[in-house]
Every structure is written in structure tokens, then in C-alpha cells.
Amino acid sequence: MRRLLVAGAVVALAATACSSSDDRSLTVYSGRSEELIQPLIDRFEEETGIAVTVRYAGSADLAATILEEGSSSPADVFLAQDPASLGTVATAELFTPLSEEQRSRVPSRFSDPDGYWLGISGRARVVVYDSTNVDPSELPQTEDGFTDPSWSGRVGIAPTNGSFLAFVSAKILLDGRDATLAWLEGMAENQSPTFPKNSAIVTAVNDGQVDTGLANHYYLLRALAEDPEVPGRNHFFAIATAGSLVMPAGVGILASSQRTDEADAFVDFLVEDASQRYFAEETFEYPLVPGVPADDRLPPIETIPTPDLDLSLLATTLDEATDLVAEAGLL
Amino acid sequence: MTEPGSIVEIEIPAGVPAAPPGSTEQRRSHGPWYLWVISLLIVCVIAVPVTSLALRLLDATDAAWQSLLSWQTVRLMVRTLVFTALVTASATAVGVSGAWLLARTDLRFRRAWGVAFALPLVIPSYVIALVLISASGPRGLVADITGVDLPHLVGFPGAWLALTLSTYPYVFLITAAALQRVDPALEEAARGLGASPARVFRTVVLPQLRPAMGAGALLAALYTLSDFGAVSLMRFDVFTRVIYAQYSGRIDRSPAIVLSIVLVAAALIVIWAEQRTRGDGALFSRKPTRPPSVYRLTPWQRATGTTFLAATVAAGLVLPVAVLSAWLLRGLTSGIDVTIPFDAIAGSLTGASLAAIVAVAASVPIVVLAVRYPTGASNALERAVYVMFSLPHITVAIAVVAFTVRYARPVYQSLLVLVLVYAAMFLAQATGPAKASLLQIDPALDDASRGLGRSHLATMARITVPLMSKGLLAGGLLVFVTALKELPATLLLRPSGFTTLAVRIWSSADELLYTQAAASALVLIAVSVVPVYYLSIKPKDVVGV
């Protein structure tokens, strides 16, 4: 048995060693999960003949990894869930600017103003609520209403989650540090239950553990696809605040990449209409290329009130966001 | 084993075994040089994350250090230690009870019970937590089937249950292995002298089990201390959550690294506590020639014992499999695409089996030095292994990434590094059973072999290691199934394009794609059935002692 294991291991090692000798290849660091993006990458490989090796991990992990690797990163392309991770790499000057043509595909508010990264799909911040316990008309106009004592213990948040921290970073930029800290303290005072991640909040709302929660819009649609009976519903804030932001997932090309043609082809591919339709239909995100419709259960992206915010600045307030969350006692 | 066991000896060794002719004083106390050379290599591997952590600490900002000195830290530390103690107590109680029932009584279908009782070992603790959450509550599976409204299982009770179910199999397996080697003659003597069965268990069986129970409880405690997935899903606040929060919420990784020192301190406390309560522990008897005596249960005891086994298996195995199957069926009937993750299966098997082989090979010199040549240095070596086991995987992974990216670029993001890190992190699981089995081998056998002219090395290869084979196999399989479910280090250290079942389960569940998560989790359980079958109670010839 042991000899067999050793033999198997040697074969596997050998296979790993010889697998990267293809001529047309590309290494992608992806903060988007394998479940969501691999089918699209398979399609890219088929269409172009470029072999793609993907490293999947959290977006912030990969951003930190790229910073550690510096100019000798094996990655050619960085695909991230949130603007803060992309902004971190851009600030460290490790991205190369994207072409005008690529940038023109997506409205400028979803991309880096300096052209170092491009939004590829949108994720709206929403309130998920349990429709059996909560009447949507009771829900507040902005996230600030949730610090009211009537919501005590009824709003799930994920203070350690990347999307929530990006939202706090945005709130710092929009409302200032003091107002953000006051809001976080209000949520803490209200004994808001904390969860490790968005998906846990949506599950808890559907299970009746908590009445509402702050999450990204698409988790509920996936829960509905798995089980159409779940009672959760999405609520979009009516007033433009950090709580109604549409955060883009995006892509950038590493300045250290030796495979810029392949990397360009990959970025082009992600903003093709067909790929954008994939995001709408398979991951339930908002396509960002104009003319490609989102899932018809969602309000059109143009109708979501959006605060005026340069998303590339989110990276600058990310550490401060974690400080404030800790100061408010939510960690 | 052909050695006669007619004369039974239990000795608490006052010192080291008598030296064979010709050996020097120094050899006697420190052990052969090649064991130390191998051990130093192992120490070097372990030292990489530890020194890399230390280097990062030197760079850490003042703000990071300040976070250490808050009341919040102290409060969480106390909470974490109390929680760990409670989980360890329940896991030990469940594990030892199960081991005794299945190894020493006439309960029926013991083999099948043994496999089922050990199987929760293979289910990642975050999957158990996810399943408990989904099954409980007024809208949960249990309420759906039975019509009984259950409360939501979250917070302390949920976390405690999830981690007890994830950790008791460690205690069970190690204790069961030791129980099979307990000499029946001692118990018979005690019974013959009029001691009640309870007294025999307390005064004769339990002391002999002490090393195995200690090893199992230590694994359970350290696992609990470093778990993040289950406690965070149960929303029970312990120390790992703060570390993770600092890690995921910043680009600057030094606060997370500073905070993990506290966890290292906690691990040292646990290790120290285990050592304090162990006393002289080094206990060996001549290998019994007869199987241990079987205790006949009264009908009442039989019913209680069966109920206990059934309840544990229901919570730790049947419920997870039922919930996962329900998810899978629900998805398949509503037309959701499910793929069999062949690449993940291959990745899991490769990584975990290599890790097991490396860990077992490394455990032999460490254990032989610690047991046969107990000096300060060999003791420290053994302790270092446990410290490594207790480090949060995410911390180890960050440290190793930082080291390899700077100083070992050719092996950066290679399978080699992943396997070495697995082996280093889980080495304690190999040394635990190995040590328990070595403690039960009479050192007089080594002396006899060397007295007959065999060298140290030949004695080890021909006598000691074969006698330890049961413990080594158990240790290797423990490492294998633990590596199968490892997540945080795998995510950071794996080669690009390399994936495992644990990774797929986590990433599917994270996206609420429960159908695919369930498919991968059921495959993981299926893959682990064979090693767990070997690990659970089995006839001696399977192991070939």
C-alpha cells in the first residue's frame, strides 16, 4: 500500500513538473472563486488555445502575495473581487496600464481613473431580509437607520469580510471617519449579530436566525437557485450612500508579465458580450458592459442610486476601516 | 511476536535502560548521532515558519503590539482556554468511552461501530458546523422530518458540539490502539484479588492508558485552539477570529502575526498542562500473548452503551451525510449541474499521502530520542512538534510564503513546500501514537538485540520500528485524513492550478453552491472510509505486528 502511494506521488510530481511547458500560456491570480470563474476560463482556453494556470485565493490574500512577490511575480493577470485589492496593487505600481479600447468597454465609474484596472462585473450592496418576518416598508432608507434601537439584534453583519470592509472604507471616504465610527458603534450597541461572511448572513436570514443582514446582492439569487422556497429577499437602499454602492470585481495586468499579448487577450475576453452574459446568467452579478442585461429579478444598474466616489481610493482607507471596526468592538 | 509473556512486569523506569556492552556514557544519555542529524533536519523545517514569524515580529509596528495589551485580548484568551478545556474534556470522555466499549466489551457489531464511530474524523469541522446550523432551528432538516421545533444551534453550544464531534475521534483512535495492547493478566490479577470492575478500570486500566489518552487529548485541545472555520460559523468568539479579522482586513499582516503569539503561548500552556498531569507516564509491559479479556455487558449496560454509540454516530456521521445528501438531491432534482471533481480528488490524495509518509518517517527519530534517551534536548524537540501543531494554519502559511518568496524562490508555490508544511504541522499526530506504542515496548528487547551484537541502527530497523508499526500506521493515517481536510495553508501554499477536495467544498459553500459543496464533501468522506477503516478497531494481523 505504501509503495503504491509513493509510486502515485512520484507520477503526480512528474506530471506537475512537466505541465507548464506550453508555448501560449498565462498565469492568472484569481480572487474570484473557482466555482464562479473556471467555466469562463475553460471557454477562453478553448477559443484561444492559450493554456491558463489559475491560482485561486482570497482577493486580499493575493494582493498581499503580489506585493511580496514584487517584480518577479509569476502572475500575469490579477482578477479580484473588490476595488480595494486592485487598488493596493495599483498603488504599489505593479500594474501596467490597460489599452484605451479595453477601458472604453466599461463605464469609467467602475474602473481605475488612471487605467490600471478595469471593472468586469458589478456587485451591489443590499439588505437581505426574511420576507416572513419583515415587511420591506419597515426597512430604512440608508444603512444609518439600522442603528435605531428598533433594529436591536436584528441586522446581521460580517465585520471581517472583504465586501463589508470595502463598504466601511467607502463610508469613511463619503461620510468621514467620525460618522463611520459612530455608525459602527451604533451597530455594536444594537448587538448586531456578526457572521464570518456574506454567505453565512444570507443562510441565517433564510433559516430564520436573524431578520435582516447587509450583504452583496447575488448571494440571495444563488440561494434561490439552490432552493426556490427560501424566504429571503433583497432590498436596495433608495438613497445613495456607501450602503448602496455597486462594487466592481475587476482585472489588471501585472507590469512584470512577459506575456502581455495573452494577458490582453484575456482582458478583452472578459469584457466581450458573451462573457458579460455569463456573469449575468451564471453568477447573478451585474454585467458592466452597456447593453448586456442583468438578471430580470434585479433593478437595472442605472436605477441604483450611486454615491460619487473614486473607487481607486478604497485601498487607502482599508486599514483604517479595520481599525474602526476594532475600535467599535465588532472584532 | 513470539516472545513469551508468562512473566508480567510493569515497571516505572527510574532511569534509562541498562547500557549494552561497549556503549559509551555519552551515547547512553544522548542517543546515536544519526538520530540527531535527522532530528536537526526536521528542526530546520520547523524552524522556517517560526523564524520567519520572529523576523516579521521585528518589523511589526507599535500599533500592532498595542493590540496585544488590551483587555479584549485577555478576555478572549481566557474564553479561548476555557472553551478548549471544555471541548477537550467532552472529546476525551466520548473518545475513551467509545474505545473501551468497542475494544473491550462483548457489544455486537463492534467492527462496524468502530468504523462509524471514527468516521467523523474525516469531516472538516466547518462542514460539521455548517450541517449542524442547517439541520437545527425551526426551519431545519430535523424540524422538517420530525415536526419538532429545535432551537438554532449557534454560539457556545453549537461550537462546543461541532468541535467535540470533530476531535473525539483522535482520542478514540489512539486510546483504542492502546487498549488492544493492555495486558489482560494485570486485570485478572486485580480481579482475583477482589477488586470491582470499576476499581480495576480506575487503578489498572486507566494508568496504562494514560499516555495514549494524553496524546489524544492534546491533539483535541490543540485542534480546538487553532480552529477557525467552525467557531466562526457558530459565531462563537475565540482568539482565532481576531487573528483572522486582522489578517483579512488589512494589507499589513503584522498585527495578525503579533496576535498569533498569544495563541502560541496558549498552546505552550496546554502542552505544559498535559505534561504536568502525566507524571512519570512511561509505562511498559511485555507484549501480552493473549488478546485482552472481554468484559461481558449486562443487558442494561448493553442498551446504554449502544445508545451512546448510536447518538454519537447519529450526530457526527449520519446527520452530516444526511444533510449533504439532501442538498445534493435537492440540487440534482432542480437541474443544477454537478461535476465530479477529479482534479481535486487527485490533488487531495497526492498531498495527503506524501504528507503522511514524510511525517511518519520524521516521527521515528523524534520519538525514539524522547522515550529512550530522555534529555532536555530530546524533550524540547518533542515539544516543538506540538507547538507546530498548535499554530494557526493561516499564520504558518503566511510565514512560509514570506520565507520562500524571498529565500527559496525555486520551491516557492511548489508541491514540495506544501507537503513539508503539512508534515510539519501534523507531525504531532504521527509522534503521538508512535510514542504511545514505543512506551509499551520493553526497552529490554533493544538491550537484548544490542547485547547480541546488533548495532543501534539495526536494532531500530529490525526490532523497534517493526514493533511500533501499529502506532506508525495509525499516525500516518491520522496525518493523511487530517491533511485531506486542511484548508488555510493549502489555499496559500498550493501550486497554482493545484486543488483539493477541502478547497472545493469551502469555495462552493462560500458561494452558497450547496449542491456542488455536498458532492465534493461526500466524495471526501468516501475517499476517507478506507483509511478510517484501518484506523478503527481491527484484528492484529491487519497491521502485521
Short mmCIF file of N, CA and C in Angstrom, two decimals, chain A residues 258-321:
data_model
loop_
_atom_site.label_atom_id
_atom_site.label_comp_id
_atom_site.label_asym_id
_atom_site.label_seq_id
_atom_site.Cartn_x
_atom_site.Cartn_y
_atom_site.Cartn_z
N GLN A 258 5.56 38.81 -18.80
CA GLN A 258 6.25 38.66 -20.08
C GLN A 258 5.27 38.22 -21.17
N ARG A 259 4.02 38.05 -20.79
CA ARG A 259 3.04 37.50 -21.73
C ARG A 259 1.91 38.50 -21.94
N THR A 260 2.27 39.68 -22.36
CA THR A 260 1.27 40.74 -22.43
C THR A 260 0.24 40.49 -23.52
N ASP A 261 0.62 39.83 -24.61
CA ASP A 261 -0.37 39.56 -25.66
C ASP A 261 -1.47 38.65 -25.12
N GLU A 262 -1.05 37.57 -24.45
CA GLU A 262 -2.02 36.64 -23.89
C GLU A 262 -2.86 37.33 -22.82
N ALA A 263 -2.20 38.15 -21.99
CA ALA A 263 -2.92 38.84 -20.93
C ALA A 263 -3.95 39.80 -21.51
N ASP A 264 -3.55 40.52 -22.58
CA ASP A 264 -4.50 41.43 -23.25
C ASP A 264 -5.68 40.65 -23.81
N ALA A 265 -5.37 39.49 -24.40
CA ALA A 265 -6.45 38.68 -24.97
C ALA A 265 -7.42 38.26 -23.87
N PHE A 266 -6.89 37.98 -22.69
CA PHE A 266 -7.73 37.54 -21.58
C PHE A 266 -8.63 38.69 -21.10
N VAL A 267 -8.06 39.87 -20.97
CA VAL A 267 -8.85 41.02 -20.53
C VAL A 267 -9.93 41.34 -21.57
N ASP A 268 -9.54 41.32 -22.87
CA ASP A 268 -10.53 41.54 -23.93
C ASP A 268 -11.68 40.55 -23.80
N PHE A 269 -11.31 39.30 -23.55
CA PHE A 269 -12.30 38.23 -23.48
C PHE A 269 -13.32 38.50 -22.35
N LEU A 270 -12.81 38.98 -21.20
CA LEU A 270 -13.70 39.17 -20.05
C LEU A 270 -14.76 40.25 -20.28
N VAL A 271 -14.46 41.21 -21.16
CA VAL A 271 -15.45 42.26 -21.41
C VAL A 271 -16.16 42.09 -22.76
N GLU A 272 -16.01 40.89 -23.35
CA GLU A 272 -16.84 40.55 -24.52
C GLU A 272 -18.29 40.39 -24.05
N ASP A 273 -19.23 40.59 -24.97
CA ASP A 273 -20.63 40.45 -24.61
C ASP A 273 -20.95 39.06 -24.05
N ALA A 274 -20.36 38.02 -24.68
CA ALA A 274 -20.68 36.66 -24.25
C ALA A 274 -20.25 36.42 -22.80
N SER A 275 -19.04 36.92 -22.45
CA SER A 275 -18.57 36.74 -21.08
C SER A 275 -19.42 37.55 -20.11
N GLN A 276 -19.82 38.73 -20.54
CA GLN A 276 -20.66 39.57 -19.68
C GLN A 276 -22.01 38.90 -19.44
N ARG A 277 -22.53 38.23 -20.47
CA ARG A 277 -23.78 37.49 -20.29
C ARG A 277 -23.60 36.34 -19.31
N TYR A 278 -22.39 35.73 -19.34
CA TYR A 278 -22.10 34.66 -18.38
C TYR A 278 -22.24 35.19 -16.95
N PHE A 279 -21.69 36.38 -16.69
CA PHE A 279 -21.79 36.94 -15.34
C PHE A 279 -23.26 37.16 -14.96
N ALA A 280 -24.04 37.67 -15.92
CA ALA A 280 -25.45 37.92 -15.62
C ALA A 280 -26.20 36.63 -15.33
N GLU A 281 -25.92 35.59 -16.14
CA GLU A 281 -26.74 34.39 -16.07
C GLU A 281 -26.23 33.36 -15.07
N GLU A 282 -24.92 33.26 -14.93
CA GLU A 282 -24.37 32.18 -14.10
C GLU A 282 -24.00 32.64 -12.69
N THR A 283 -23.48 33.84 -12.54
CA THR A 283 -23.07 34.27 -11.20
C THR A 283 -24.02 35.31 -10.63
N PHE A 284 -25.02 35.72 -11.42
CA PHE A 284 -26.04 36.68 -10.99
C PHE A 284 -25.47 38.05 -10.63
N GLU A 285 -24.30 38.38 -11.18
CA GLU A 285 -23.76 39.71 -10.96
C GLU A 285 -24.29 40.65 -12.04
N TYR A 286 -23.99 41.94 -11.87
CA TYR A 286 -24.34 42.90 -12.90
C TYR A 286 -23.28 42.91 -13.98
N PRO A 287 -23.66 42.71 -15.26
CA PRO A 287 -22.68 42.94 -16.33
C PRO A 287 -22.36 44.43 -16.34
N LEU A 288 -21.13 44.80 -16.65
CA LEU A 288 -20.79 46.22 -16.64
C LEU A 288 -20.75 46.83 -18.03
N VAL A 289 -20.67 45.97 -19.06
CA VAL A 289 -20.66 46.48 -20.43
C VAL A 289 -22.08 46.90 -20.80
N PRO A 290 -22.28 48.16 -21.22
CA PRO A 290 -23.63 48.64 -21.51
C PRO A 290 -24.28 47.79 -22.61
N GLY A 291 -25.58 47.55 -22.43
CA GLY A 291 -26.31 46.78 -23.43
C GLY A 291 -26.49 45.33 -23.07
N VAL A 292 -25.69 44.81 -22.13
CA VAL A 292 -25.88 43.42 -21.71
C VAL A 292 -26.79 43.44 -20.48
N PRO A 293 -27.96 42.80 -20.58
CA PRO A 293 -28.93 42.91 -19.48
C PRO A 293 -28.56 42.06 -18.27
N ALA A 294 -28.91 42.55 -17.08
CA ALA A 294 -28.73 41.78 -15.85
C ALA A 294 -29.92 40.84 -15.67
N ASP A 295 -29.86 39.97 -14.66
CA ASP A 295 -30.98 39.09 -14.32
C ASP A 295 -32.24 39.92 -14.15
N ASP A 296 -33.37 39.42 -14.69
CA ASP A 296 -34.55 40.30 -14.70
C ASP A 296 -35.21 40.47 -13.33
N ARG A 297 -34.75 39.75 -12.30
CA ARG A 297 -35.28 40.00 -10.97
C ARG A 297 -34.60 41.19 -10.29
N LEU A 298 -33.55 41.69 -10.92
CA LEU A 298 -32.78 42.78 -10.32
C LEU A 298 -33.18 44.12 -10.92
N PRO A 299 -33.13 45.21 -10.11
CA PRO A 299 -33.35 46.52 -10.70
C PRO A 299 -32.19 46.85 -11.63
N PRO A 300 -32.45 47.52 -12.77
CA PRO A 300 -31.34 47.86 -13.68
C PRO A 300 -30.27 48.67 -12.95
N ILE A 301 -29.03 48.44 -13.34
CA ILE A 301 -27.91 49.05 -12.61
C ILE A 301 -27.99 50.58 -12.62
N GLU A 302 -28.56 51.15 -13.71
CA GLU A 302 -28.63 52.61 -13.80
C GLU A 302 -29.57 53.18 -12.73
N THR A 303 -30.52 52.36 -12.26
CA THR A 303 -31.51 52.88 -11.31
C THR A 303 -31.02 52.80 -9.86
N ILE A 304 -29.88 52.14 -9.64
CA ILE A 304 -29.37 52.05 -8.27
C ILE A 304 -28.68 53.37 -7.93
N PRO A 305 -29.14 54.06 -6.86
CA PRO A 305 -28.53 55.34 -6.54
C PRO A 305 -27.07 55.15 -6.14
N THR A 306 -26.18 55.83 -6.80
CA THR A 306 -24.76 55.60 -6.58
C THR A 306 -24.07 56.87 -6.09
N PRO A 307 -23.38 56.79 -4.97
CA PRO A 307 -22.64 57.97 -4.50
C PRO A 307 -21.46 58.28 -5.42
N ASP A 308 -21.05 59.52 -5.43
CA ASP A 308 -19.93 59.93 -6.27
C ASP A 308 -18.63 59.59 -5.54
N LEU A 309 -17.96 58.57 -6.02
CA LEU A 309 -16.79 58.08 -5.28
C LEU A 309 -15.78 57.49 -6.26
N ASP A 310 -14.52 57.88 -6.09
CA ASP A 310 -13.44 57.29 -6.88
C ASP A 310 -13.05 55.97 -6.22
N LEU A 311 -13.43 54.86 -6.87
CA LEU A 311 -13.25 53.55 -6.24
C LEU A 311 -11.78 53.20 -5.99
N SER A 312 -10.90 53.84 -6.74
CA SER A 312 -9.48 53.51 -6.56
C SER A 312 -8.97 54.00 -5.20
N LEU A 313 -9.77 54.88 -4.54
CA LEU A 313 -9.33 55.37 -3.24
C LEU A 313 -9.63 54.39 -2.11
N LEU A 314 -10.46 53.38 -2.39
CA LEU A 314 -10.84 52.45 -1.32
C LEU A 314 -9.62 51.81 -0.67
N ALA A 315 -8.60 51.54 -1.47
CA ALA A 315 -7.40 50.90 -0.93
C ALA A 315 -6.75 51.77 0.15
N THR A 316 -6.94 53.08 0.06
CA THR A 316 -6.26 53.98 1.00
C THR A 316 -6.91 53.97 2.38
N THR A 317 -8.17 53.57 2.47
CA THR A 317 -8.84 53.59 3.78
C THR A 317 -9.12 52.19 4.32
N LEU A 318 -8.56 51.17 3.66
CA LEU A 318 -8.89 49.81 4.08
C LEU A 318 -8.37 49.49 5.49
N ASP A 319 -7.11 49.81 5.77
CA ASP A 319 -6.57 49.52 7.10
C ASP A 319 -7.30 50.34 8.16
N GLU A 320 -7.66 51.58 7.82
CA GLU A 320 -8.40 52.42 8.76
C GLU A 320 -9.77 51.80 9.04
N ALA A 321 -10.38 51.22 8.02
CA ALA A 321 -11.68 50.56 8.21
C ALA A 321 -11.57 49.46 9.25
#
